[in-house]
Amino acid sequence: MASPKSWVPIPPKSDFSIANIPFGIITSRNSQTQKRPAVAIGDHALDLLAFSKGNGFSKLPSVDVSVFEQPTLNDFAALGRPVHREVRKYLQDILSESTSYPEILKDNAELQKAALLPKGEFKNHLPMKIGDYTDFFAGRNHAVNLGSMFRDPKNALQPNYNHLAVAYHGRASSVVVSGTHIRRPNGQILLDPTKPTEPTFAPCRFLDIELELAAFICKPNDLGEPIKIKNAADHIFGYVLMNDWSARDIQKFEYVPLGPFTAKNFGTTVSAWVVLADALEPFRADKLKSEIPPPKYLTEERDDTVYDIKLEVDLTTPDGGTTTISRVSGKNLLWSFPQMVAHHTVGGCNLGVGDLFGSGTISGTREERDDLGSMIEMNQQGKREIQLAGMDVRKFLKDGDTITIRGTCGGEDGALVGFGECTGTIESAVVYD
Amino acid sequence: MASPKSWVPIPPKSDFSIANIPFGIITSRNSQTQKRPAVAIGDHALDLLAFSKGNGFSKLPSVDVSVFEQPTLNDFAALGRPVHREVRKYLQDILSESTSYPEILKDNAELQKAALLPKGEFKNHLPMKIGDYTDFFAGRNHAVNLGSMFRDPKNALQPNYNHLAVAYHGRASSVVVSGTHIRRPNGQILLDPTKPTEPTFAPCRFLDIELELAAFICKPNDLGEPIKIKNAADHIFGYVLMNDWSARDIQKFEYVPLGPFTAKNFGTTVSAWVVLADALEPFRADKLKSEIPPPKYLTEERDDTVYDIKLEVDLTTPDGGTTTISRVSGKNLLWSFPQMVAHHTVGGCNLGVGDLFGSGTISGTREERDDLGSMIEMNQQGKREIQLAGMDVRKFLKDGDTITIRGTCGGEDGALVGFGECTGTIESAVVYD
């Protein structure tokens, strides 16, 4: 189905075509303190609070517009997927060249001025209030690559890997929106691996990225009431890009036996615009084939429950040179997000609106060059330098480096469904006395 | 310093003497929907919303009483420790036999009727809105006991254990108040340990407890700004008892390499009344002696930064027989809560008001009989039965069993500082098709 053309000018390569309509939270130059919902269209943001106040939703009377007065998307998300679908379709109509209601916005200069904000006039904020954040490990290629490096290629995966969606609880408070600077963490690291009980307190030397997709939850369940796999997709609001910054040297010393802690909790960056699950429907792809059938509570009716999202990672050095260090499809997951929902709740754990699920690092199979989602894979555990533009090299991130993740679906200019940027720049560590 | 006598009748063995004044959240028979702050005194709750509305705080005009209109203690906590101290002292005065202001409550029958609720007239709720929950592993005896069972007694502790406060991020959404029933989780377990890749999906068979203390955070820090050890105590609001229910068989299959997940996230119970840090001051005790000096960022000026709290665990079987299965002091920690705060934030992680820190399981050294904080320690990894009253035995919990943790400081009748109960009853697992 070809997307309609929009009367809003949309650059051909824009992530935010009329086929997308992602939701976010903004403030504007004229209203710098009131956070409110918006959708992205081309280089503009449509301020949904202003749109709603200007009777923009008058042709969609069933929707409770009070959700657009909130400083997060949680209340909108909680309305459920049928409502997200209805609102997205309505906004696609309003923004299309052949809109059924030109009087609402297309021919309404006053409301356009109030609600349609050009680039530079608005600022994005974290889209949801996150209750709990869970990071999965569903990128099997990444798990194989790490397991091969740290253990051995024949036993790269732990015995549980193909049976359940391995995950750990992450830190919700330090999830930040794209653009937030990340300070290099201090911690205890082993400078001499032959002395495993003599750590040194120092700034992280092996500061890494993890290229991930992440989903926000829109529908809660009660404690003790698992979400069955057949209903799991109803609980997913939409998707963002995520960079799960990781301090590999700190992680190495601390993570046995309870998993990563200060090696991860200093910051996790997500892109600002939530791409609704519906917008990704045309880009369904088969997940990675499992070596064994999953248990019944994780068995899906179809295989195409992940998405073919073209992911790219750019590293920009302090002198401004930019190199794309990774290109990989988001379909490289063994477990889909609905499977993650079913597994997370199998013992009765309750999810809340705004909870965030990370996929785990997404890497390819090395069939393509540079299809890896973390620097520790690219540098082969510190053995080689990653080549950058301008003769520069990196093993891990230096202060002042900027990482930018992008993700786009579809090839048709003017009809792309993309995520915008997920970017962050490294600041130097706190100096301890 | 002897505590003053209260004009409110206080049973001699009450946890809630006038020396305590713990804070909680209640609803009452007459107002079943409006959650509001209260303090416990003997068998009564003093409803602070009603007290405030009745001009109860008129002699303490500096305090912003709007915090008592909130459904959680977060806003009160956020006022900071000097204010908690002032309010506690003021309420001790109001409730003492020799109160400076008898007209406020002691001689005010009308306000007593409105605000002083006897047992049975009120119900407790979760005291704080928890942002993030972190569970530490600071009970060294427990770590030694587990390490000895799972690995070997000579290498019981991991190389990092004495260097940093090992912890994992837990699940905040499933932290529930004392009295909430806990449903036995389903999950993947290895029935035959010789077949490590053939798990069975079944209800947990090894359902265990973990006896812990937990602290609520009252003062936030910004992302990237570590809390220094000398300021860490200012960030702690108060303490509760905690039972970190654990599914040992599910944990065994899932926890490598990222730590416990569905084995823990089905429920964590906390006691209802938050005992302020100030109320525990007289019961300071030395923490466990470390084998090595901690790193500078974790070095405290004094050793007595934990508390001598008499902890007890009762197991009540469905037929009503109760056995005390553990008695141990809360001082059995290698790391104090201020050290946990400093370590948690060392890399820049931001804490929020209402965050919950668990100590990890508190066990003794087996010098005393039955001084262990988990059943897997008591049953020596399934090798022996735990003897209960009435010829009954347990290795792990059966459906219908109730666990009740209690904790008390001080020996003087009428001046106890206790926590009330932290209790939960096991319900049978969800039946999957």
Short mmCIF file of C-alpha atoms in Angstrom, two decimals, chain A residues 37-421:
data_model
loop_
_atom_site.label_atom_id
_atom_site.label_comp_id
_atom_site.label_asym_id
_atom_site.label_seq_id
_atom_site.Cartn_x
_atom_site.Cartn_y
_atom_site.Cartn_z
CA PRO A 37 3.07 14.84 23.51
CA ALA A 38 3.81 15.35 19.83
CA VAL A 39 4.23 13.36 16.65
CA ALA A 40 7.06 13.80 14.17
CA ILE A 41 6.30 14.57 10.51
CA GLY A 42 9.29 15.34 8.30
CA ASP A 43 11.31 18.03 10.01
CA HIS A 44 8.31 19.19 12.04
CA ALA A 45 6.74 18.20 15.31
CA LEU A 46 2.98 18.37 15.61
CA ASP A 47 2.36 19.49 19.19
CA LEU A 48 -0.63 17.36 20.23
CA LEU A 49 -1.52 19.54 23.19
CA ALA A 50 -1.80 22.63 20.98
CA PHE A 51 -3.51 20.57 18.27
CA SER A 52 -6.02 19.23 20.76
CA LYS A 53 -6.68 22.68 22.29
CA GLY A 54 -7.30 23.97 18.77
CA ASN A 55 -10.01 21.32 18.30
CA GLY A 56 -7.71 19.18 16.18
CA PHE A 57 -9.31 16.00 17.48
CA SER A 58 -12.88 17.20 16.93
CA LYS A 59 -13.38 14.62 14.18
CA LEU A 60 -12.21 11.83 16.50
CA PRO A 61 -14.51 12.40 19.47
CA SER A 62 -14.00 8.91 20.92
CA VAL A 63 -10.46 9.69 22.06
CA ASP A 64 -9.85 11.03 25.54
CA VAL A 65 -7.73 14.07 24.69
CA SER A 66 -6.70 14.61 28.32
CA VAL A 67 -3.85 12.19 27.58
CA PHE A 68 -2.28 14.94 25.46
CA GLU A 69 -2.05 17.22 28.49
CA GLN A 70 0.42 14.87 30.16
CA PRO A 71 4.22 15.29 30.34
CA THR A 72 4.82 11.68 29.26
CA LEU A 73 3.21 9.28 26.80
CA ASN A 74 2.19 6.86 29.56
CA ASP A 75 -1.49 7.85 29.62
CA PHE A 76 -1.75 7.75 25.84
CA ALA A 77 0.00 4.37 25.78
CA ALA A 78 -2.38 3.04 28.43
CA LEU A 79 -5.34 3.62 26.10
CA GLY A 80 -4.24 0.47 24.27
CA ARG A 81 -3.24 -0.53 20.79
CA PRO A 82 -6.65 -0.11 19.10
CA VAL A 83 -6.63 3.54 20.18
CA HIS A 84 -3.02 4.09 19.11
CA ARG A 85 -4.01 2.69 15.73
CA GLU A 86 -7.04 4.97 15.47
CA VAL A 87 -5.11 8.10 16.46
CA ARG A 88 -2.24 7.31 14.10
CA LYS A 89 -4.65 6.77 11.19
CA TYR A 90 -6.49 9.95 12.01
CA LEU A 91 -3.26 11.97 12.09
CA GLN A 92 -2.16 10.38 8.81
CA ASP A 93 -5.45 11.59 7.32
CA ILE A 94 -5.06 15.10 8.81
CA LEU A 95 -1.52 15.35 7.44
CA SER A 96 -2.21 13.90 4.00
CA GLU A 97 -2.51 15.97 0.85
CA SER A 98 -5.98 14.53 0.30
CA THR A 99 -7.15 14.90 3.90
CA SER A 100 -10.85 14.39 4.61
CA TYR A 101 -10.74 17.38 6.97
CA PRO A 102 -8.70 20.21 5.40
CA GLU A 103 -10.35 22.68 7.74
CA ILE A 104 -8.72 21.06 10.77
CA LEU A 105 -5.08 21.83 10.00
CA LYS A 106 -4.19 21.95 6.29
CA ASP A 107 -6.25 25.08 5.66
CA ASN A 108 -6.01 26.39 9.23
CA ALA A 109 -3.02 28.74 9.32
CA GLU A 110 -3.66 29.70 12.90
CA LEU A 111 -3.54 26.14 14.23
CA GLN A 112 -0.53 25.36 12.04
CA LYS A 113 1.28 28.25 13.65
CA ALA A 114 0.37 27.08 17.13
CA ALA A 115 0.92 23.36 16.69
CA LEU A 116 3.21 22.58 13.77
CA LEU A 117 6.69 23.35 15.03
CA PRO A 118 9.63 23.43 12.64
CA LYS A 119 13.01 21.93 13.51
CA GLY A 120 14.88 24.11 15.94
CA GLU A 121 11.68 25.29 17.61
CA PHE A 122 11.23 22.19 19.76
CA LYS A 123 13.29 19.92 21.97
CA ASN A 124 12.70 16.24 22.73
CA HIS A 125 12.51 14.67 26.16
CA LEU A 126 12.29 11.12 27.45
CA PRO A 127 8.99 9.88 25.96
CA MET A 128 7.80 7.70 28.82
CA LYS A 129 8.05 7.58 32.57
CA ILE A 130 9.85 4.26 32.90
CA GLY A 131 8.76 2.05 35.77
CA ASP A 132 11.16 -0.84 35.36
CA TYR A 133 13.75 -1.45 32.66
CA THR A 134 14.77 -4.96 31.62
CA ASP A 135 17.55 -5.77 29.22
CA PHE A 136 17.38 -9.04 27.33
CA PHE A 137 20.17 -10.93 25.56
CA ALA A 138 18.17 -11.99 22.51
CA GLY A 139 20.79 -11.14 19.87
CA ARG A 140 22.10 -14.65 19.42
CA ASN A 141 24.95 -13.67 17.11
CA HIS A 142 26.24 -11.31 19.80
CA ALA A 143 25.89 -14.03 22.43
CA VAL A 144 27.81 -16.44 20.18
CA ASN A 145 30.52 -13.87 19.48
CA LEU A 146 30.98 -13.05 23.18
CA GLY A 147 30.82 -16.68 24.26
CA SER A 148 33.41 -17.61 21.63
CA MET A 149 35.77 -14.92 22.87
CA PHE A 150 35.31 -15.48 26.61
CA ARG A 151 34.90 -19.25 26.63
CA ASP A 152 35.20 -21.29 23.47
CA PRO A 153 33.43 -21.33 20.10
CA LYS A 154 32.09 -24.84 20.61
CA ASN A 155 30.37 -23.91 23.85
CA ALA A 156 29.67 -20.31 23.06
CA LEU A 157 26.09 -20.38 24.34
CA GLN A 158 25.12 -21.22 27.89
CA PRO A 159 22.82 -24.27 28.27
CA ASN A 160 19.82 -22.02 28.95
CA TYR A 161 20.25 -19.76 25.92
CA ASN A 162 18.02 -21.55 23.42
CA HIS A 163 15.38 -22.38 26.04
CA LEU A 164 14.50 -19.00 27.46
CA ALA A 165 14.95 -15.30 26.80
CA VAL A 166 17.92 -14.57 29.07
CA ALA A 167 17.68 -11.13 30.66
CA TYR A 168 18.61 -9.02 33.64
CA HIS A 169 16.86 -6.16 35.39
CA GLY A 170 18.50 -2.88 34.44
CA ARG A 171 18.49 0.55 36.00
CA ALA A 172 15.47 2.63 34.98
CA SER A 173 16.58 5.93 36.53
CA SER A 174 19.60 6.32 34.27
CA VAL A 175 17.78 5.78 30.98
CA VAL A 176 18.16 9.10 29.17
CA VAL A 177 16.93 10.60 25.95
CA SER A 178 19.11 10.88 22.86
CA GLY A 179 21.52 13.80 23.08
CA THR A 180 22.23 13.51 26.79
CA HIS A 181 25.95 13.43 27.51
CA ILE A 182 27.32 10.33 29.20
CA ARG A 183 30.03 10.60 31.79
CA ARG A 184 32.72 7.93 31.77
CA PRO A 185 32.29 5.90 34.95
CA ASN A 186 34.92 5.18 37.57
CA GLY A 187 35.13 1.73 39.03
CA GLN A 188 37.28 -1.17 40.09
CA ILE A 189 39.19 -2.79 37.27
CA LEU A 190 41.89 -5.43 37.01
CA LEU A 191 44.95 -3.95 35.37
CA ASP A 192 46.82 -7.21 35.79
CA PRO A 193 44.59 -10.22 35.06
CA THR A 194 47.06 -12.52 36.82
CA LYS A 195 46.14 -10.77 40.06
CA PRO A 196 42.37 -11.31 40.20
CA THR A 197 42.00 -9.94 43.73
CA GLU A 198 43.94 -6.72 43.20
CA PRO A 199 41.63 -4.29 41.44
CA THR A 200 42.54 -0.67 40.79
CA PHE A 201 40.07 2.18 41.19
CA ALA A 202 40.18 4.20 37.98
CA PRO A 203 38.12 5.63 35.14
CA CYS A 204 36.81 2.93 32.80
CA ARG A 205 39.29 2.21 30.01
CA PHE A 206 37.10 -0.10 27.95
CA LEU A 207 34.00 2.02 27.43
CA ASP A 208 31.76 0.33 24.89
CA ILE A 209 28.41 0.61 23.18
CA GLU A 210 25.62 -1.91 22.72
CA LEU A 211 23.37 -1.48 19.69
CA GLU A 212 19.85 -2.45 20.70
CA LEU A 213 16.19 -2.08 19.91
CA ALA A 214 13.87 -1.46 22.80
CA ALA A 215 10.11 -1.66 23.37
CA PHE A 216 7.84 0.26 25.71
CA ILE A 217 4.99 -1.56 27.44
CA CYS A 218 1.45 -0.13 27.15
CA LYS A 219 -0.70 -2.66 28.97
CA PRO A 220 -0.11 -3.84 32.53
CA ASN A 221 -0.75 -7.23 34.08
CA ASP A 222 -1.48 -8.06 37.69
CA LEU A 223 1.12 -9.68 39.92
CA GLY A 224 0.69 -13.45 39.69
CA GLU A 225 -1.04 -13.29 36.28
CA PRO A 226 1.34 -14.23 33.45
CA ILE A 227 0.80 -12.77 29.99
CA LYS A 228 0.21 -15.61 27.55
CA ILE A 229 2.23 -15.58 24.34
CA LYS A 230 -0.89 -15.20 22.17
CA ASN A 231 -1.74 -11.91 23.91
CA ALA A 232 1.79 -10.60 24.34
CA ALA A 233 1.87 -8.26 21.33
CA ASP A 234 -1.09 -6.30 22.75
CA HIS A 235 1.21 -5.19 25.58
CA ILE A 236 3.75 -3.49 23.31
CA PHE A 237 3.29 0.22 22.63
CA GLY A 238 6.18 0.83 20.26
CA TYR A 239 9.90 0.79 19.67
CA VAL A 240 12.98 2.98 20.07
CA LEU A 241 16.69 2.60 19.38
CA MET A 242 18.87 2.04 22.41
CA ASN A 243 22.53 2.30 23.30
CA ASP A 244 23.30 0.32 26.43
CA TRP A 245 26.66 1.91 27.25
CA SER A 246 28.89 -0.66 28.93
CA ALA A 247 32.10 -0.43 30.94
CA ARG A 248 33.71 -3.73 29.97
CA ASP A 249 36.59 -3.61 32.45
CA ILE A 250 34.34 -2.75 35.38
CA GLN A 251 31.88 -5.42 34.22
CA LYS A 252 34.59 -8.04 34.09
CA PHE A 253 35.51 -7.63 37.75
CA GLU A 254 32.01 -7.19 39.15
CA TYR A 255 29.61 -9.38 37.19
CA VAL A 256 30.08 -12.83 38.72
CA PRO A 257 27.77 -14.08 40.19
CA LEU A 258 24.90 -11.56 40.02
CA GLY A 259 25.35 -9.93 36.62
CA PRO A 260 26.31 -6.42 35.46
CA PHE A 261 25.69 -3.57 37.90
CA THR A 262 27.82 -0.38 37.95
CA ALA A 263 29.20 -1.44 34.54
CA LYS A 264 25.80 -0.60 33.04
CA ASN A 265 23.89 1.67 35.39
CA PHE A 266 25.73 4.93 34.60
CA GLY A 267 23.55 5.56 31.54
CA THR A 268 21.43 4.04 28.80
CA THR A 269 20.37 6.18 25.83
CA VAL A 270 17.10 5.80 23.91
CA SER A 271 15.92 7.61 20.79
CA ALA A 272 13.27 10.24 21.37
CA TRP A 273 10.42 9.15 19.07
CA VAL A 274 8.45 5.98 19.79
CA VAL A 275 7.65 4.20 16.54
CA LEU A 276 4.31 2.49 17.08
CA ALA A 277 4.18 -1.26 16.65
CA ASP A 278 1.61 -0.72 13.88
CA ALA A 279 4.04 1.42 11.87
CA LEU A 280 6.48 -1.50 11.79
CA GLU A 281 3.89 -4.08 10.61
CA PRO A 282 4.95 -3.85 6.94
CA PHE A 283 8.53 -4.67 7.92
CA ARG A 284 7.98 -7.96 9.74
CA ALA A 285 10.74 -10.50 9.22
CA ASP A 286 11.53 -13.97 10.45
CA LYS A 287 13.49 -14.15 13.65
CA LEU A 288 16.62 -16.30 13.82
CA LYS A 289 15.89 -20.00 13.53
CA SER A 290 16.15 -21.72 16.86
CA GLU A 291 18.22 -24.87 17.24
CA ILE A 292 15.42 -26.38 19.31
CA PRO A 293 11.70 -25.71 19.50
CA PRO A 294 11.01 -23.23 22.29
CA PRO A 295 8.85 -24.34 25.20
CA LYS A 296 5.09 -24.09 24.63
CA TYR A 297 4.69 -20.91 26.69
CA LEU A 298 7.10 -19.18 24.28
CA THR A 299 5.81 -20.69 21.02
CA GLU A 300 4.46 -18.12 18.59
CA GLU A 301 1.96 -18.81 15.81
CA ARG A 302 4.19 -17.19 13.21
CA ASP A 303 7.92 -16.78 12.65
CA ASP A 304 7.89 -13.19 11.37
CA THR A 305 7.70 -11.49 14.73
CA VAL A 306 10.80 -9.31 14.47
CA TYR A 307 11.45 -6.43 12.08
CA ASP A 308 13.85 -5.81 9.22
CA ILE A 309 15.20 -2.49 10.46
CA LYS A 310 18.38 -1.20 8.84
CA LEU A 311 20.51 -0.24 11.83
CA GLU A 312 23.68 1.83 11.58
CA VAL A 313 26.18 3.06 14.13
CA ASP A 314 28.32 6.15 13.55
CA LEU A 315 31.34 7.09 15.62
CA THR A 316 32.26 10.77 15.48
CA THR A 317 35.62 11.71 16.96
CA PRO A 318 36.20 15.01 18.80
CA ASP A 319 37.76 16.45 15.62
CA GLY A 320 34.49 15.84 13.83
CA GLY A 321 35.34 12.88 11.60
CA THR A 322 32.48 10.41 11.32
CA THR A 323 32.75 6.70 10.48
CA THR A 324 29.91 4.23 10.17
CA ILE A 325 31.25 1.35 12.27
CA SER A 326 28.26 -1.00 12.02
CA ARG A 327 25.44 -1.88 9.62
CA VAL A 328 23.12 -4.69 10.66
CA SER A 329 19.44 -5.63 10.46
CA GLY A 330 17.25 -5.55 13.56
CA LYS A 331 15.90 -8.97 12.64
CA ASN A 332 18.98 -10.67 14.15
CA LEU A 333 17.14 -11.77 17.28
CA LEU A 334 16.45 -15.28 18.52
CA TRP A 335 13.59 -14.08 20.68
CA SER A 336 10.91 -11.58 19.63
CA PHE A 337 9.59 -8.89 21.94
CA PRO A 338 6.29 -10.75 22.44
CA GLN A 339 8.33 -13.77 23.56
CA MET A 340 10.22 -11.49 25.96
CA VAL A 341 6.88 -10.33 27.40
CA ALA A 342 5.69 -13.91 27.87
CA HIS A 343 8.94 -15.02 29.47
CA HIS A 344 9.26 -11.97 31.74
CA THR A 345 5.84 -12.64 33.23
CA VAL A 346 5.88 -16.45 33.27
CA GLY A 347 6.44 -16.57 37.01
CA GLY A 348 3.84 -13.87 37.64
CA CYS A 349 5.96 -10.71 37.43
CA ASN A 350 3.75 -7.68 36.81
CA LEU A 351 4.55 -5.24 34.01
CA GLY A 352 3.53 -1.61 34.12
CA VAL A 353 2.78 0.99 31.46
CA GLY A 354 6.08 2.61 30.51
CA ASP A 355 8.29 -0.35 31.30
CA LEU A 356 11.19 -0.63 28.89
CA PHE A 357 12.53 -3.87 27.36
CA GLY A 358 15.91 -3.86 25.59
CA SER A 359 16.63 -6.55 22.99
CA GLY A 360 20.25 -7.08 23.90
CA THR A 361 23.04 -6.27 21.50
CA ILE A 362 22.20 -6.87 17.86
CA SER A 363 25.05 -8.25 15.76
CA GLY A 364 25.23 -10.02 12.44
CA THR A 365 27.07 -13.20 11.62
CA ARG A 366 30.19 -11.48 10.30
CA GLU A 367 29.11 -12.52 6.79
CA GLU A 368 28.86 -8.83 6.13
CA ARG A 369 31.82 -6.73 7.11
CA ASP A 370 31.22 -4.53 10.13
CA ASP A 371 27.85 -5.96 11.12
CA LEU A 372 28.61 -6.01 14.85
CA GLY A 373 26.76 -4.22 17.62
CA SER A 374 29.53 -3.67 20.16
CA MET A 375 33.13 -2.51 20.01
CA ILE A 376 34.39 -5.51 21.99
CA GLU A 377 33.20 -7.68 19.10
CA MET A 378 34.65 -5.28 16.50
CA ASN A 379 38.04 -5.15 18.22
CA GLN A 380 37.99 -8.90 18.88
CA GLN A 381 38.39 -8.50 22.61
CA GLY A 382 41.01 -5.80 22.26
CA LYS A 383 43.10 -7.61 19.67
CA ARG A 384 42.62 -5.22 16.76
CA GLU A 385 41.97 -1.55 16.17
CA ILE A 386 38.73 -0.36 14.64
CA GLN A 387 39.68 1.75 11.62
CA LEU A 388 38.07 5.17 11.44
CA ALA A 389 38.04 7.82 8.75
CA GLY A 390 41.14 10.00 8.64
CA MET A 391 43.67 7.38 9.80
CA ASP A 392 42.18 7.42 13.28
CA VAL A 393 41.61 4.20 15.21
CA ARG A 394 39.75 3.06 18.31
CA LYS A 395 39.51 -0.01 20.46
CA PHE A 396 37.01 1.58 22.84
CA LEU A 397 35.53 5.07 23.25
CA LYS A 398 37.63 8.12 24.06
CA ASP A 399 36.39 11.22 25.85
CA GLY A 400 34.61 13.47 23.40
CA ASP A 401 33.59 10.64 21.07
CA THR A 402 29.98 10.65 19.93
CA ILE A 403 28.02 7.53 19.06
CA THR A 404 24.93 7.89 16.88
CA ILE A 405 22.62 4.99 16.13
CA ARG A 406 20.12 5.24 13.29
CA GLY A 407 17.42 2.83 12.16
CA THR A 408 15.18 2.88 9.13
CA CYS A 409 12.62 0.61 7.51
CA GLY A 410 11.55 0.64 3.87
CA GLY A 411 13.40 1.77 0.80
CA GLU A 412 10.95 4.11 -0.80
CA ASP A 413 11.93 7.75 -0.58
CA GLY A 414 9.27 9.79 1.10
CA ALA A 415 7.80 6.71 2.78
CA LEU A 416 10.51 5.75 5.24
CA VAL A 417 9.69 4.57 8.73
CA GLY A 418 12.69 5.51 10.82
CA PHE A 419 13.61 6.17 14.40
CA GLY A 420 15.61 9.39 14.26
CA GLU A 421 18.89 9.45 16.10
#
